[in-house]
GROMACS .gro file of C-alpha atoms in nm:
model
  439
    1UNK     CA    1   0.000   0.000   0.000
    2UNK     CA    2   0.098   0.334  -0.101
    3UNK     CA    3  -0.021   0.599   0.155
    4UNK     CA    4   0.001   0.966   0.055
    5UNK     CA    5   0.006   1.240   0.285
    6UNK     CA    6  -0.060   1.577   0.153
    7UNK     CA    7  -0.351   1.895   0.141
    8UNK     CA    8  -0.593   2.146   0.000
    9UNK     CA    9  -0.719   2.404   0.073
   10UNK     CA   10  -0.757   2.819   0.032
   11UNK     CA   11  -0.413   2.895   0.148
   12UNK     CA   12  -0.214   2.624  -0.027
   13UNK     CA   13  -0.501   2.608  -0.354
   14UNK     CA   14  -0.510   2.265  -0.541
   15UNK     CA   15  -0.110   2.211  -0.640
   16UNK     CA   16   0.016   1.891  -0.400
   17UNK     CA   17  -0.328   1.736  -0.439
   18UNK     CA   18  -0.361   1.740  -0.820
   19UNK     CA   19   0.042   1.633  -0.863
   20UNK     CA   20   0.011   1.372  -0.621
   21UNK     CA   21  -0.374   1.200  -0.808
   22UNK     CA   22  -0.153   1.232  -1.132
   23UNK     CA   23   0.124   0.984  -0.958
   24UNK     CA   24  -0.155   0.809  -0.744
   25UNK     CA   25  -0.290   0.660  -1.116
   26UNK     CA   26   0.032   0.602  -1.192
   27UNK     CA   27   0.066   0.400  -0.895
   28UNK     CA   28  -0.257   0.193  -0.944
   29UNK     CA   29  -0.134   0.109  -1.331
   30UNK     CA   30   0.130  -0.110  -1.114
   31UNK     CA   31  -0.157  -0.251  -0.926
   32UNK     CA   32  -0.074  -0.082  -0.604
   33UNK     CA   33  -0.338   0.055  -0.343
   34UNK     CA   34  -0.319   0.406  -0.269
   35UNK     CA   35  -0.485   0.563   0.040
   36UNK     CA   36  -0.485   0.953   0.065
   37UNK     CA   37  -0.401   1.108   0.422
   38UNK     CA   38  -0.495   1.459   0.461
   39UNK     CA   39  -0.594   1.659   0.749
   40UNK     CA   40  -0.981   1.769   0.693
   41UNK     CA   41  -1.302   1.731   0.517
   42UNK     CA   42  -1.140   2.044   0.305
   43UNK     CA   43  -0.924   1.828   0.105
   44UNK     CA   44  -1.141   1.555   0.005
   45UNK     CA   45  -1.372   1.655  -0.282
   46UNK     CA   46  -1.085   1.624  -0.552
   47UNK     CA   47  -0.917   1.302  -0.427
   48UNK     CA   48  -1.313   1.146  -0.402
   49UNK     CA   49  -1.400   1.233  -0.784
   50UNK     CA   50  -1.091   0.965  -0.866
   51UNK     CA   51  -1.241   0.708  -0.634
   52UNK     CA   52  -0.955   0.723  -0.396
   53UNK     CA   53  -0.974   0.553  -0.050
   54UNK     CA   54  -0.926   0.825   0.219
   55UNK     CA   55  -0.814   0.871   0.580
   56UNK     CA   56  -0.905   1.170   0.773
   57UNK     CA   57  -0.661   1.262   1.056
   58UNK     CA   58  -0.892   1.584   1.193
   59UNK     CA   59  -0.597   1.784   1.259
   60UNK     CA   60  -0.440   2.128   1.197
   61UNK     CA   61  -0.300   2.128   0.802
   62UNK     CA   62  -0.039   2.375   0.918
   63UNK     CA   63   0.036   2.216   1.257
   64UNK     CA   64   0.009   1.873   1.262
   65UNK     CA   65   0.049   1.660   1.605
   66UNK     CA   66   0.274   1.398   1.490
   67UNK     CA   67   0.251   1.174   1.772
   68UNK     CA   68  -0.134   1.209   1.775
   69UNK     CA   69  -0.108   1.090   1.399
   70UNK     CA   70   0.157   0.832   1.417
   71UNK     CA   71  -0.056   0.634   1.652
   72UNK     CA   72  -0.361   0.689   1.395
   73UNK     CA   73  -0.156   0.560   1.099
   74UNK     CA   74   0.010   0.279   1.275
   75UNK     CA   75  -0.338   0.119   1.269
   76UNK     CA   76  -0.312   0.079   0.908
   77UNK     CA   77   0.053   0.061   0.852
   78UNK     CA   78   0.206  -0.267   0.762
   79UNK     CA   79   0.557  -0.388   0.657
   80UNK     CA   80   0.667  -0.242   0.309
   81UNK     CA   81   0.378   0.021   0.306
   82UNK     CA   82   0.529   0.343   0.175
   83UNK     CA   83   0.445   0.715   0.302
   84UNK     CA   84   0.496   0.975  -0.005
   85UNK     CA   85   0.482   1.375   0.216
   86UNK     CA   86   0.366   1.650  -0.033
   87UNK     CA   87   0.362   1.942   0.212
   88UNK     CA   88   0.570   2.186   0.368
   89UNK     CA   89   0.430   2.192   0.710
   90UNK     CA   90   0.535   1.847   0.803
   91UNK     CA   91   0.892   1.899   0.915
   92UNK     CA   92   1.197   1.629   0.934
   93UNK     CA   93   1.094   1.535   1.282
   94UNK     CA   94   0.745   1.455   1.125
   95UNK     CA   95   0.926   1.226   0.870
   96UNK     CA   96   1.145   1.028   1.108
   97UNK     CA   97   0.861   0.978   1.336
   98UNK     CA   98   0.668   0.785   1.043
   99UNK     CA   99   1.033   0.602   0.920
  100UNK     CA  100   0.934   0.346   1.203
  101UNK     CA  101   0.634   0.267   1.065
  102UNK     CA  102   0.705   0.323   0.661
  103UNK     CA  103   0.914   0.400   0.360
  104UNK     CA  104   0.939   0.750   0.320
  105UNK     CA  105   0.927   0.957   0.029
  106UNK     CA  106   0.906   1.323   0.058
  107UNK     CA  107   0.887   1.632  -0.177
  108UNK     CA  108   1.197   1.873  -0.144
  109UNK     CA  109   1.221   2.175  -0.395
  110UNK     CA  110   1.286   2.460  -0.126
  111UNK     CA  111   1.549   2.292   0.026
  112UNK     CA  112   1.490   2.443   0.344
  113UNK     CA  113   1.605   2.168   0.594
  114UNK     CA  114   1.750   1.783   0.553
  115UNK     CA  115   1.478   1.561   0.515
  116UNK     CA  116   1.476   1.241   0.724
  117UNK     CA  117   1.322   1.020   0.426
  118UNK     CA  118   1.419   0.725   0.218
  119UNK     CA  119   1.353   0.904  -0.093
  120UNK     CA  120   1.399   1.281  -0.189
  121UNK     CA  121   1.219   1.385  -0.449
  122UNK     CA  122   1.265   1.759  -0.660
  123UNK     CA  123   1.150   1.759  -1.047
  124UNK     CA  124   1.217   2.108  -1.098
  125UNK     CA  125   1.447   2.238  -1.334
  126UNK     CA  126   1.638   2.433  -1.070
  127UNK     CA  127   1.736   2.175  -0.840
  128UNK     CA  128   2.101   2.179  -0.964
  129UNK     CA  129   2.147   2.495  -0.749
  130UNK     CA  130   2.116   2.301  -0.458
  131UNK     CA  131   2.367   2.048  -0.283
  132UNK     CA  132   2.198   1.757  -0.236
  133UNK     CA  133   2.472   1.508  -0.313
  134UNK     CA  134   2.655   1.714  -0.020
  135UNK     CA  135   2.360   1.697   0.217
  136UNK     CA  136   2.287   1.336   0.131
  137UNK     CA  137   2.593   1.182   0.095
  138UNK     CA  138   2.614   0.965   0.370
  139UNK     CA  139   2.280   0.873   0.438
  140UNK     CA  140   2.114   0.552   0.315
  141UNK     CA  141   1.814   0.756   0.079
  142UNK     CA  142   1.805   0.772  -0.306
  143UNK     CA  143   1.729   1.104  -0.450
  144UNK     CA  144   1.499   1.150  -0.773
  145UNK     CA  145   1.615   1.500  -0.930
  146UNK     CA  146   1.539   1.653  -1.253
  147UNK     CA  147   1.234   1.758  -1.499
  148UNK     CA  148   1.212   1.346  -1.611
  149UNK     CA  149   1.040   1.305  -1.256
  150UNK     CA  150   0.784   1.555  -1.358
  151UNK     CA  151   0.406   1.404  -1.271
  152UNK     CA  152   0.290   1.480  -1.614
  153UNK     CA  153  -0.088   1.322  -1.645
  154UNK     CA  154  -0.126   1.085  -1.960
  155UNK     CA  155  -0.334   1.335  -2.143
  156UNK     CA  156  -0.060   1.506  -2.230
  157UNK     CA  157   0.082   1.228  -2.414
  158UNK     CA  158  -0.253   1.160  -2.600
  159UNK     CA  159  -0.285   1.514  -2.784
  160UNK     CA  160  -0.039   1.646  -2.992
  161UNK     CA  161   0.083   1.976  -2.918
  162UNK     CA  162   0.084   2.294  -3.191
  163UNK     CA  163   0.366   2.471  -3.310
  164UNK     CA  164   0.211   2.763  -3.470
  165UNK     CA  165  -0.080   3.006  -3.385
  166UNK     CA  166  -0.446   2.903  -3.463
  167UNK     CA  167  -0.597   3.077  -3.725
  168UNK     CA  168  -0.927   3.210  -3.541
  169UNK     CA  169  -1.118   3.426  -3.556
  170UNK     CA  170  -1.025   3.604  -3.210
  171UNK     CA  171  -0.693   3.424  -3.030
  172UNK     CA  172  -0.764   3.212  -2.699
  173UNK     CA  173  -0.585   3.298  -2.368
  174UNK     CA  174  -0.599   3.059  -2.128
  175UNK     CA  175  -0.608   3.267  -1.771
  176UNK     CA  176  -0.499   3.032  -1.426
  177UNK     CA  177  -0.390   3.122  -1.108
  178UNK     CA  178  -0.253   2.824  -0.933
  179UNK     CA  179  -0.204   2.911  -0.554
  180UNK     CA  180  -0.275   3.271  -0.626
  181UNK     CA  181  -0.615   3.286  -0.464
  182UNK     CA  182  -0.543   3.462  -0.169
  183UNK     CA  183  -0.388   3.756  -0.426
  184UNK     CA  184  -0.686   3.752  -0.619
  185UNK     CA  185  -0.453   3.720  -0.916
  186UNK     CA  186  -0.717   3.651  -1.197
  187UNK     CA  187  -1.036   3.979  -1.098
  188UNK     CA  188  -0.734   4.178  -1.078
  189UNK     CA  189  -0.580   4.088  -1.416
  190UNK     CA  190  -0.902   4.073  -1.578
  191UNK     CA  191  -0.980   4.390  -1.369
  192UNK     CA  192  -0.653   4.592  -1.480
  193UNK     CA  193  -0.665   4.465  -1.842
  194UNK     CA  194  -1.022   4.539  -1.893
  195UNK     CA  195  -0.940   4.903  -1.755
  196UNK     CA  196  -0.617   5.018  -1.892
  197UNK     CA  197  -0.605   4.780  -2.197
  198UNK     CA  198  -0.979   4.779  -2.281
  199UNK     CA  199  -0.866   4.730  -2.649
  200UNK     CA  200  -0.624   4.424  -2.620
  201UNK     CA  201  -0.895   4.272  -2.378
  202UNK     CA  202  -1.210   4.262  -2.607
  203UNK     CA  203  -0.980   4.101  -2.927
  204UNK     CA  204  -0.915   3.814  -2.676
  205UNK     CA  205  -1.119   3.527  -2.613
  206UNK     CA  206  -1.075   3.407  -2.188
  207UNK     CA  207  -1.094   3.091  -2.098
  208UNK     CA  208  -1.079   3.119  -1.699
  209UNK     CA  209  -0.979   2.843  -1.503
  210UNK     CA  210  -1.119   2.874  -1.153
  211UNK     CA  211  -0.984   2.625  -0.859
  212UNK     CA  212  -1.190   2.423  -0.631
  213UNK     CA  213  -1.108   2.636  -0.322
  214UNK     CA  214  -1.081   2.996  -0.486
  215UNK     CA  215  -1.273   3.239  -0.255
  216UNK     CA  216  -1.289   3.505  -0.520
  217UNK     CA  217  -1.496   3.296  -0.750
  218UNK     CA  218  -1.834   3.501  -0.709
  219UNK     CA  219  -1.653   3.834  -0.804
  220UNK     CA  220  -1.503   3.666  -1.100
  221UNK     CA  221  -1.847   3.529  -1.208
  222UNK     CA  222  -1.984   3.896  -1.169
  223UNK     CA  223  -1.755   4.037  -1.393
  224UNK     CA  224  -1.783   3.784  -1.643
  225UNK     CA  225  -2.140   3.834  -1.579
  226UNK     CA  226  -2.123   4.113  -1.795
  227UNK     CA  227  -1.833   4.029  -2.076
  228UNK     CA  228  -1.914   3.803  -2.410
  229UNK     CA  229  -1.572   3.691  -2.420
  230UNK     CA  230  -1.486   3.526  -2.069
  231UNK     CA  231  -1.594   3.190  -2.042
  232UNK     CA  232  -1.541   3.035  -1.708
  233UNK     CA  233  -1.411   2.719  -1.629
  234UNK     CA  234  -1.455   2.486  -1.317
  235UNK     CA  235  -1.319   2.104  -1.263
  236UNK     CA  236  -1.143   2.089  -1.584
  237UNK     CA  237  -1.098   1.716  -1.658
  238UNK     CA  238  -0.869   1.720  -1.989
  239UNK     CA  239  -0.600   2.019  -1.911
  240UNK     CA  240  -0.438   1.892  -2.189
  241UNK     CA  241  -0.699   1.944  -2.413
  242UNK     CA  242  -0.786   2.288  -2.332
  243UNK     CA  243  -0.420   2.411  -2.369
  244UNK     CA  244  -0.401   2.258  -2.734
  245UNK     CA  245  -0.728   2.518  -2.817
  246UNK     CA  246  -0.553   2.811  -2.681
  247UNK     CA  247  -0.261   3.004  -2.802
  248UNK     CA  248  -0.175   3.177  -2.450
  249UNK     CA  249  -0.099   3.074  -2.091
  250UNK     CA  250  -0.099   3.304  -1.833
  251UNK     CA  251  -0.095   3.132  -1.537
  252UNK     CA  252   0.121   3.147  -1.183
  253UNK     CA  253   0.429   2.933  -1.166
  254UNK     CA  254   0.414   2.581  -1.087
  255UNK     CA  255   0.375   2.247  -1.250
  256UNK     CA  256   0.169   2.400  -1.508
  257UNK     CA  257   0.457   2.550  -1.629
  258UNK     CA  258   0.589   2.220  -1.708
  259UNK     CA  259   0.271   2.132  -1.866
  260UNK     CA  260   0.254   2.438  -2.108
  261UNK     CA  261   0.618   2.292  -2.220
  262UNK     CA  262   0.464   1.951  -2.303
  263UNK     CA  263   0.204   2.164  -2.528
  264UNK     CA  264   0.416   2.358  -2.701
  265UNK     CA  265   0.201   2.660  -2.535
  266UNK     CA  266   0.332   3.003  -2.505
  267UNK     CA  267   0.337   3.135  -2.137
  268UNK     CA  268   0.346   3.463  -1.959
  269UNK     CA  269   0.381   3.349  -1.564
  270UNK     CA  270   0.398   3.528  -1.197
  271UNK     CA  271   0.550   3.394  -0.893
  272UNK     CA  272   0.263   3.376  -0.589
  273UNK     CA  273   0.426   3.182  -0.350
  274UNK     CA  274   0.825   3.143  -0.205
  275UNK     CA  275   0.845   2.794  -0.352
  276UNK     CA  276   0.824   2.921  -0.680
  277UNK     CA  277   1.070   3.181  -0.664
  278UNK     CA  278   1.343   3.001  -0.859
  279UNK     CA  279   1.093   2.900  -1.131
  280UNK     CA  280   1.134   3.267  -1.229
  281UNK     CA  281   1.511   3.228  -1.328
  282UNK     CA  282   1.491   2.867  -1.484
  283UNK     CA  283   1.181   2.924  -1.687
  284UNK     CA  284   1.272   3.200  -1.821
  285UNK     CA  285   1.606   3.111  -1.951
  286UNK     CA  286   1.651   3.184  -2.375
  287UNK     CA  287   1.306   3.352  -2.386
  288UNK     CA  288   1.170   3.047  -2.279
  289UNK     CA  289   0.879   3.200  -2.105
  290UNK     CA  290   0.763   3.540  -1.982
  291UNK     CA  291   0.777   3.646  -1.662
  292UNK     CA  292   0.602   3.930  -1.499
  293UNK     CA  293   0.714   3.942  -1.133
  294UNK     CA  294   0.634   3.870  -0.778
  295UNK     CA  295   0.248   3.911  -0.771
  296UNK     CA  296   0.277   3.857  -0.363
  297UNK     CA  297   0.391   4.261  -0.362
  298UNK     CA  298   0.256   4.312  -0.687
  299UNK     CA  299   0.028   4.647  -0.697
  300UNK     CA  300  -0.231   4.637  -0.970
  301UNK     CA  301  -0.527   4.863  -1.029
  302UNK     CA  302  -0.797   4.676  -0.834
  303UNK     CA  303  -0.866   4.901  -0.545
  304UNK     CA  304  -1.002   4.568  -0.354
  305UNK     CA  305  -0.709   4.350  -0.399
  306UNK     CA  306  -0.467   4.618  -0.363
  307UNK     CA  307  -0.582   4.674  -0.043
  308UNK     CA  308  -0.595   4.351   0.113
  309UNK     CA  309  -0.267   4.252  -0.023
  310UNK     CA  310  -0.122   4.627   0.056
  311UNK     CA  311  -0.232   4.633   0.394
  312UNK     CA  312  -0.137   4.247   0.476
  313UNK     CA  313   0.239   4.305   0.356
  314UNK     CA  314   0.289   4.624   0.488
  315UNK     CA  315   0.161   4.553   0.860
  316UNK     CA  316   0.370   4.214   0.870
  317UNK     CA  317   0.679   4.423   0.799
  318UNK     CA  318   0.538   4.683   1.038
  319UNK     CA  319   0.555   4.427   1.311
  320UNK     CA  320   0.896   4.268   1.243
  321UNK     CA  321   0.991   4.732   1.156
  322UNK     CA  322   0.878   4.705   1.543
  323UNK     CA  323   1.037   4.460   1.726
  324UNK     CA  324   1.383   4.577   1.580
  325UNK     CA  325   1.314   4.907   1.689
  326UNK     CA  326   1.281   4.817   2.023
  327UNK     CA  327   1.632   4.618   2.055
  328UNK     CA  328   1.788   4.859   1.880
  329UNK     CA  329   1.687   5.112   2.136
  330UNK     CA  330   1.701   4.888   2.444
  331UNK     CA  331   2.079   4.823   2.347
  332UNK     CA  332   2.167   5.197   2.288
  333UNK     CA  333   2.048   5.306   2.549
  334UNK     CA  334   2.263   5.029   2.758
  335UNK     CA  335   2.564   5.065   2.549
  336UNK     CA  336   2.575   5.457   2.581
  337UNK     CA  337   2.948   5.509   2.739
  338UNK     CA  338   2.788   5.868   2.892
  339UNK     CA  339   2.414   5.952   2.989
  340UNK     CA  340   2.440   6.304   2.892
  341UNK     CA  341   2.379   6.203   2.515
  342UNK     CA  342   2.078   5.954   2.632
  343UNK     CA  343   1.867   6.309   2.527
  344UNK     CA  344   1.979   6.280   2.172
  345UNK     CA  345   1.952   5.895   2.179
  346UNK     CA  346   1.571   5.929   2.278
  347UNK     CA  347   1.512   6.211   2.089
  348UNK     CA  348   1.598   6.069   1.767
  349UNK     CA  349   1.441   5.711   1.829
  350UNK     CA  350   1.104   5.938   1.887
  351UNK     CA  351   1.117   6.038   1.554
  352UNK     CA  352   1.203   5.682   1.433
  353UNK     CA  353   0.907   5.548   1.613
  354UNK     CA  354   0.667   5.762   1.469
  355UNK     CA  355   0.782   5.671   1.114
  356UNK     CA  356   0.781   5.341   1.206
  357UNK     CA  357   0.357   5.407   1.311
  358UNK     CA  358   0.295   5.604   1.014
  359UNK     CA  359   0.458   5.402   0.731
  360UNK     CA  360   0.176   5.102   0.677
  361UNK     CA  361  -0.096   5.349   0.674
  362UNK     CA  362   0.108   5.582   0.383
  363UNK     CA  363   0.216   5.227   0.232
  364UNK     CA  364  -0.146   5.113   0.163
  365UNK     CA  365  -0.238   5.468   0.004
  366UNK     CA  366   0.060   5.448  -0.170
  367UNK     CA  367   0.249   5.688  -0.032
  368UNK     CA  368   0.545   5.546   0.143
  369UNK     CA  369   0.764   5.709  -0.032
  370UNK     CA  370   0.679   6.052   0.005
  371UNK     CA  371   0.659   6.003   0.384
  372UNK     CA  372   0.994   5.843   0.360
  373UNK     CA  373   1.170   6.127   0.129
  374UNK     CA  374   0.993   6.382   0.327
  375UNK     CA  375   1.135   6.237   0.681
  376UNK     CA  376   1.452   6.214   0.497
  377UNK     CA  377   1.486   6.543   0.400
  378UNK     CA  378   1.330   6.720   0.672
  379UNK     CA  379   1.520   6.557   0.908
  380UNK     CA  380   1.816   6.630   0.756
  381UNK     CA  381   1.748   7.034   0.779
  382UNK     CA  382   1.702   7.017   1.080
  383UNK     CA  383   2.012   6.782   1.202
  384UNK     CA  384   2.202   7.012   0.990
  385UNK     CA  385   2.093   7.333   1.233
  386UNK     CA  386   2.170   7.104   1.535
  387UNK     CA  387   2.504   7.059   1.431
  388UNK     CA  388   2.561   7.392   1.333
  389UNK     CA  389   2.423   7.534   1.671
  390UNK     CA  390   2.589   7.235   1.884
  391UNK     CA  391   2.908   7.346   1.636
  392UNK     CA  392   2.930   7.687   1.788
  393UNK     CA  393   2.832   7.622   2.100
  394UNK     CA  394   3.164   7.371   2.162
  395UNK     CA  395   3.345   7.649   1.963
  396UNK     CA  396   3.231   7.937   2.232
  397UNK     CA  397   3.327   7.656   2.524
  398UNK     CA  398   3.671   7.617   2.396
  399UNK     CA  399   3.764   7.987   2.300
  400UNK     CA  400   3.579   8.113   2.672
  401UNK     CA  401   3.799   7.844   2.817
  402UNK     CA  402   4.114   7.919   2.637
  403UNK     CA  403   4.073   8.287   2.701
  404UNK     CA  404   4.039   8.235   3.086
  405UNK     CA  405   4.345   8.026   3.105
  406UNK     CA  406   4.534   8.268   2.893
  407UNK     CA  407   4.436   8.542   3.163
  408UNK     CA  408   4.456   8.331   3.444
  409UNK     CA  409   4.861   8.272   3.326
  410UNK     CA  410   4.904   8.635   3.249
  411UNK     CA  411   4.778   8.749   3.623
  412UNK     CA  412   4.990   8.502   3.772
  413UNK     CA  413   5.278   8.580   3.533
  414UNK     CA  414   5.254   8.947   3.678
  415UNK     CA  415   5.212   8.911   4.016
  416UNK     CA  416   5.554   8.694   4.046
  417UNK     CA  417   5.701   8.986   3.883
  418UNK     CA  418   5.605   9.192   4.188
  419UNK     CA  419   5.727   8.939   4.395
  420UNK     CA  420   5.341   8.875   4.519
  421UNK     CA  421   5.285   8.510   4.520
  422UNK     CA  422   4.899   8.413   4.503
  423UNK     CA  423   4.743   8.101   4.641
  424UNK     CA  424   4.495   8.050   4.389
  425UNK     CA  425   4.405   8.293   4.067
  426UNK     CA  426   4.032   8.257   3.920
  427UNK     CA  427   3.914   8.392   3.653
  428UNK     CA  428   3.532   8.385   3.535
  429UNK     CA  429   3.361   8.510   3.221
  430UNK     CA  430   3.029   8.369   3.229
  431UNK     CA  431   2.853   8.674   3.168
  432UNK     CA  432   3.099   8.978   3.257
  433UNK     CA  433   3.480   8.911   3.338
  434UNK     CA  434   3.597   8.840   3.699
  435UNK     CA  435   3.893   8.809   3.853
  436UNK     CA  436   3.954   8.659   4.203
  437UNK     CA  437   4.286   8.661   4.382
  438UNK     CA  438   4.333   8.456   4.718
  439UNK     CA  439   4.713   8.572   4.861
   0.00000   0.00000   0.00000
């Protein structure tokens, strides 16, 4: 028995789930069993359609409680079953825990930590820019590496691909989004296109993909609502198929990047997740592919998305802005060699925190850097009058000072002249001169 643990959901979209069904068929062609393992009810609508048997641990997707589901798979686990991991919230401990009951096989493209599995697997183009012969070498696992591990389905085999434009009437695009729900990536390319490129948008024909667990899809179906040449798509069984009628991808980076290879299908792609980050170098190597940035800080002209992405971004680096500011101060103020300049010290970390409180909210509007360049330069007037006054002021110290001693040697100087020898000479010009002898 093959046993594969892995998820679905908003956050992580459809990705592990649909690569793992492709290698769960591939599995049953051997005439193994395959039991799916996920965490909730969420995941199981896709792996059910393909008549998969499924086990239900009822635990958190992003925090699983490995000893809690080691026991519950230990019930079903017998010699030579194997465990194939497709997530990134179950960590090496996770893995070694379930080594004493299984075979392991685990997917590894981020290369974040050493995983404690039997097999390492990473299909993706860019794994040569990690060690793993280093990290691996003396452990007992085998490692599966390189774009000949893809999980291509078997439709994509079946149709042939094109090598040339159709000649219709209007040309297809083919419009996905991958993980990119929670950036509402496709309303607010639709959204921007339709707006700013209202002429490029209506020669198009859409065909819009949208995922199982994409919590945008009633805004999308409003504004195709009103637009002849959007047709929406839902549980698309023959991607294949659907590719080989269009003469444009644009999609987010991830396997289906590797499937608009197999067609043959030109591809503009955005990175929506840190996994995919490296895609974005690879992929478009030679022209390969397009690529059109990091949609995760992307701004685009949907006053919606903008702002929920906007203010989500900008209040995370608020927080981490925050908790820097307040070590950096703590150890200042402990490392200061004199109090006197703890004024200064406190002074200026003022004005740092209230940057630090005002930048999300001029972030979200836009206008960041404005507040930032206006800080900058006002600041910088007014540390240049500081220094100027604080200048003269240790000038006027030194000269008062040097003048007093001058005097003070002069008076002396003249009294031993006259043979009149002075205990003590001071000589004060504070506001008007004064001169104190003490014989």
């Amino acid at each position: 028995m093959v046993y594969i643990r892995t998820d679905a959901n908003e956050k992580i979209a459809t990705g592990h789930v649909m690569r793992c069904l492709t290698i769960a068929e591939e599995i049953i062609q051997l005439k193994e069993k395959v039991c799916f393992v996920v965490s909730s009810e969420v995941s199981v609508p896709l792996i059910k359609e393909r008549n998969f048997e499924i086990i239900i641990t009822n635990t958190q997707w992003d925090d699983t409680d490995i000893e809690y589901e080691f026991n519950l798979l230990s019930n079903y686990a017998e010699k030579g079953d194997v465990l194939l991991v497709d997530s990134y919230f179950l960590t090496s401990e996770y893995l070694l825990r379930m080594r004493k009951i299984f075979c392991v096989a685990v997917f590894d493209d981020m290369f974040a930590e050493k995983k404690m599995a039997d097999i390492i697997i990473n299909y993706n183009i860019f794994y040569k820019r990690f060690k793993y012969d280093t990290r691996y070498c003396n452990d007992n696992c085998q490692l599966l590496l390189g774009e000949k591990y893809v999980p291509l389905r078997k439709q994509f085999d079946l149709i042939e691909p094109h090598e040339k434009v159709q000649n219709l009437e209007r040309s297809k695009v083919l419009l996905m989004c991958g993980g990119g729900y929670t950036q509402n990536m496709i309303y607010r390319i639709l959204l921007w296109l339709k707006t700013n490129k209202s002429d490029i948008f209506d020669d198009l024909e859409w065909n819009v993909v949208i995922g199982n667990y994409n919590p945008n899809k009633k805004i999308i179906e409003q504004f195709a609502a009103t637009k002849t040449n959007i047709a929406l798509l839902e549980n698309v069984k023959n991607m294949a198929e659907l590719m080989s009628g269009c003469d444009l991808c644009i999609t987010a980076a991830s396997t289906v990047l590797y499937e608009c290879c197999a067609m043959l299908l030109p591809t503009i792609f955005v990175v929506v997740a840190d996994d995919q980050k490296y895609d974005a170098e690879c992929f478009t190597k030679d022209n390969m592919m397009r690529y059109c940035g990091n949609f995760m800080y992307a701004y685009i002209s949907d006053p919606d998305g903008r702002r929920r992405l906007g203010m989500r971004t900008e209040l995370y680096q608020w927080m981490k802005s925050l908790a820097f500011f307040h070590v950096l101060t703590t150890a200042l103020l402990h490392i200061l060699p004199d109090k006197r300049y703890e004024q200064y010290i406190r002074l200026f970390m003022g004005l740092l925190l209230v940057l630090l409180i005002c930048t999300p909210i001029f972030a979200v509007v836009g206008k960041s850097e404005e507040l930032l360049s206006g800080f900058s330069n006002n600041y910088g007037r007014e540390e240049q009058v500081r220094m100027k006054t604080e200048a003269e002021g240790i000038r006027e110290t030194f000269l008062k000072g040097a003048y007093e001693q001058e005097l003070k040697d002069q008076v002396q100087g003249i009294l031993r002249k006259e043979g009149v020898f002075s205990a003590k000479t001071e000589v004060d010009m504070e506001k008007e001169l004064q001169l104190t002898i003490t014989l």
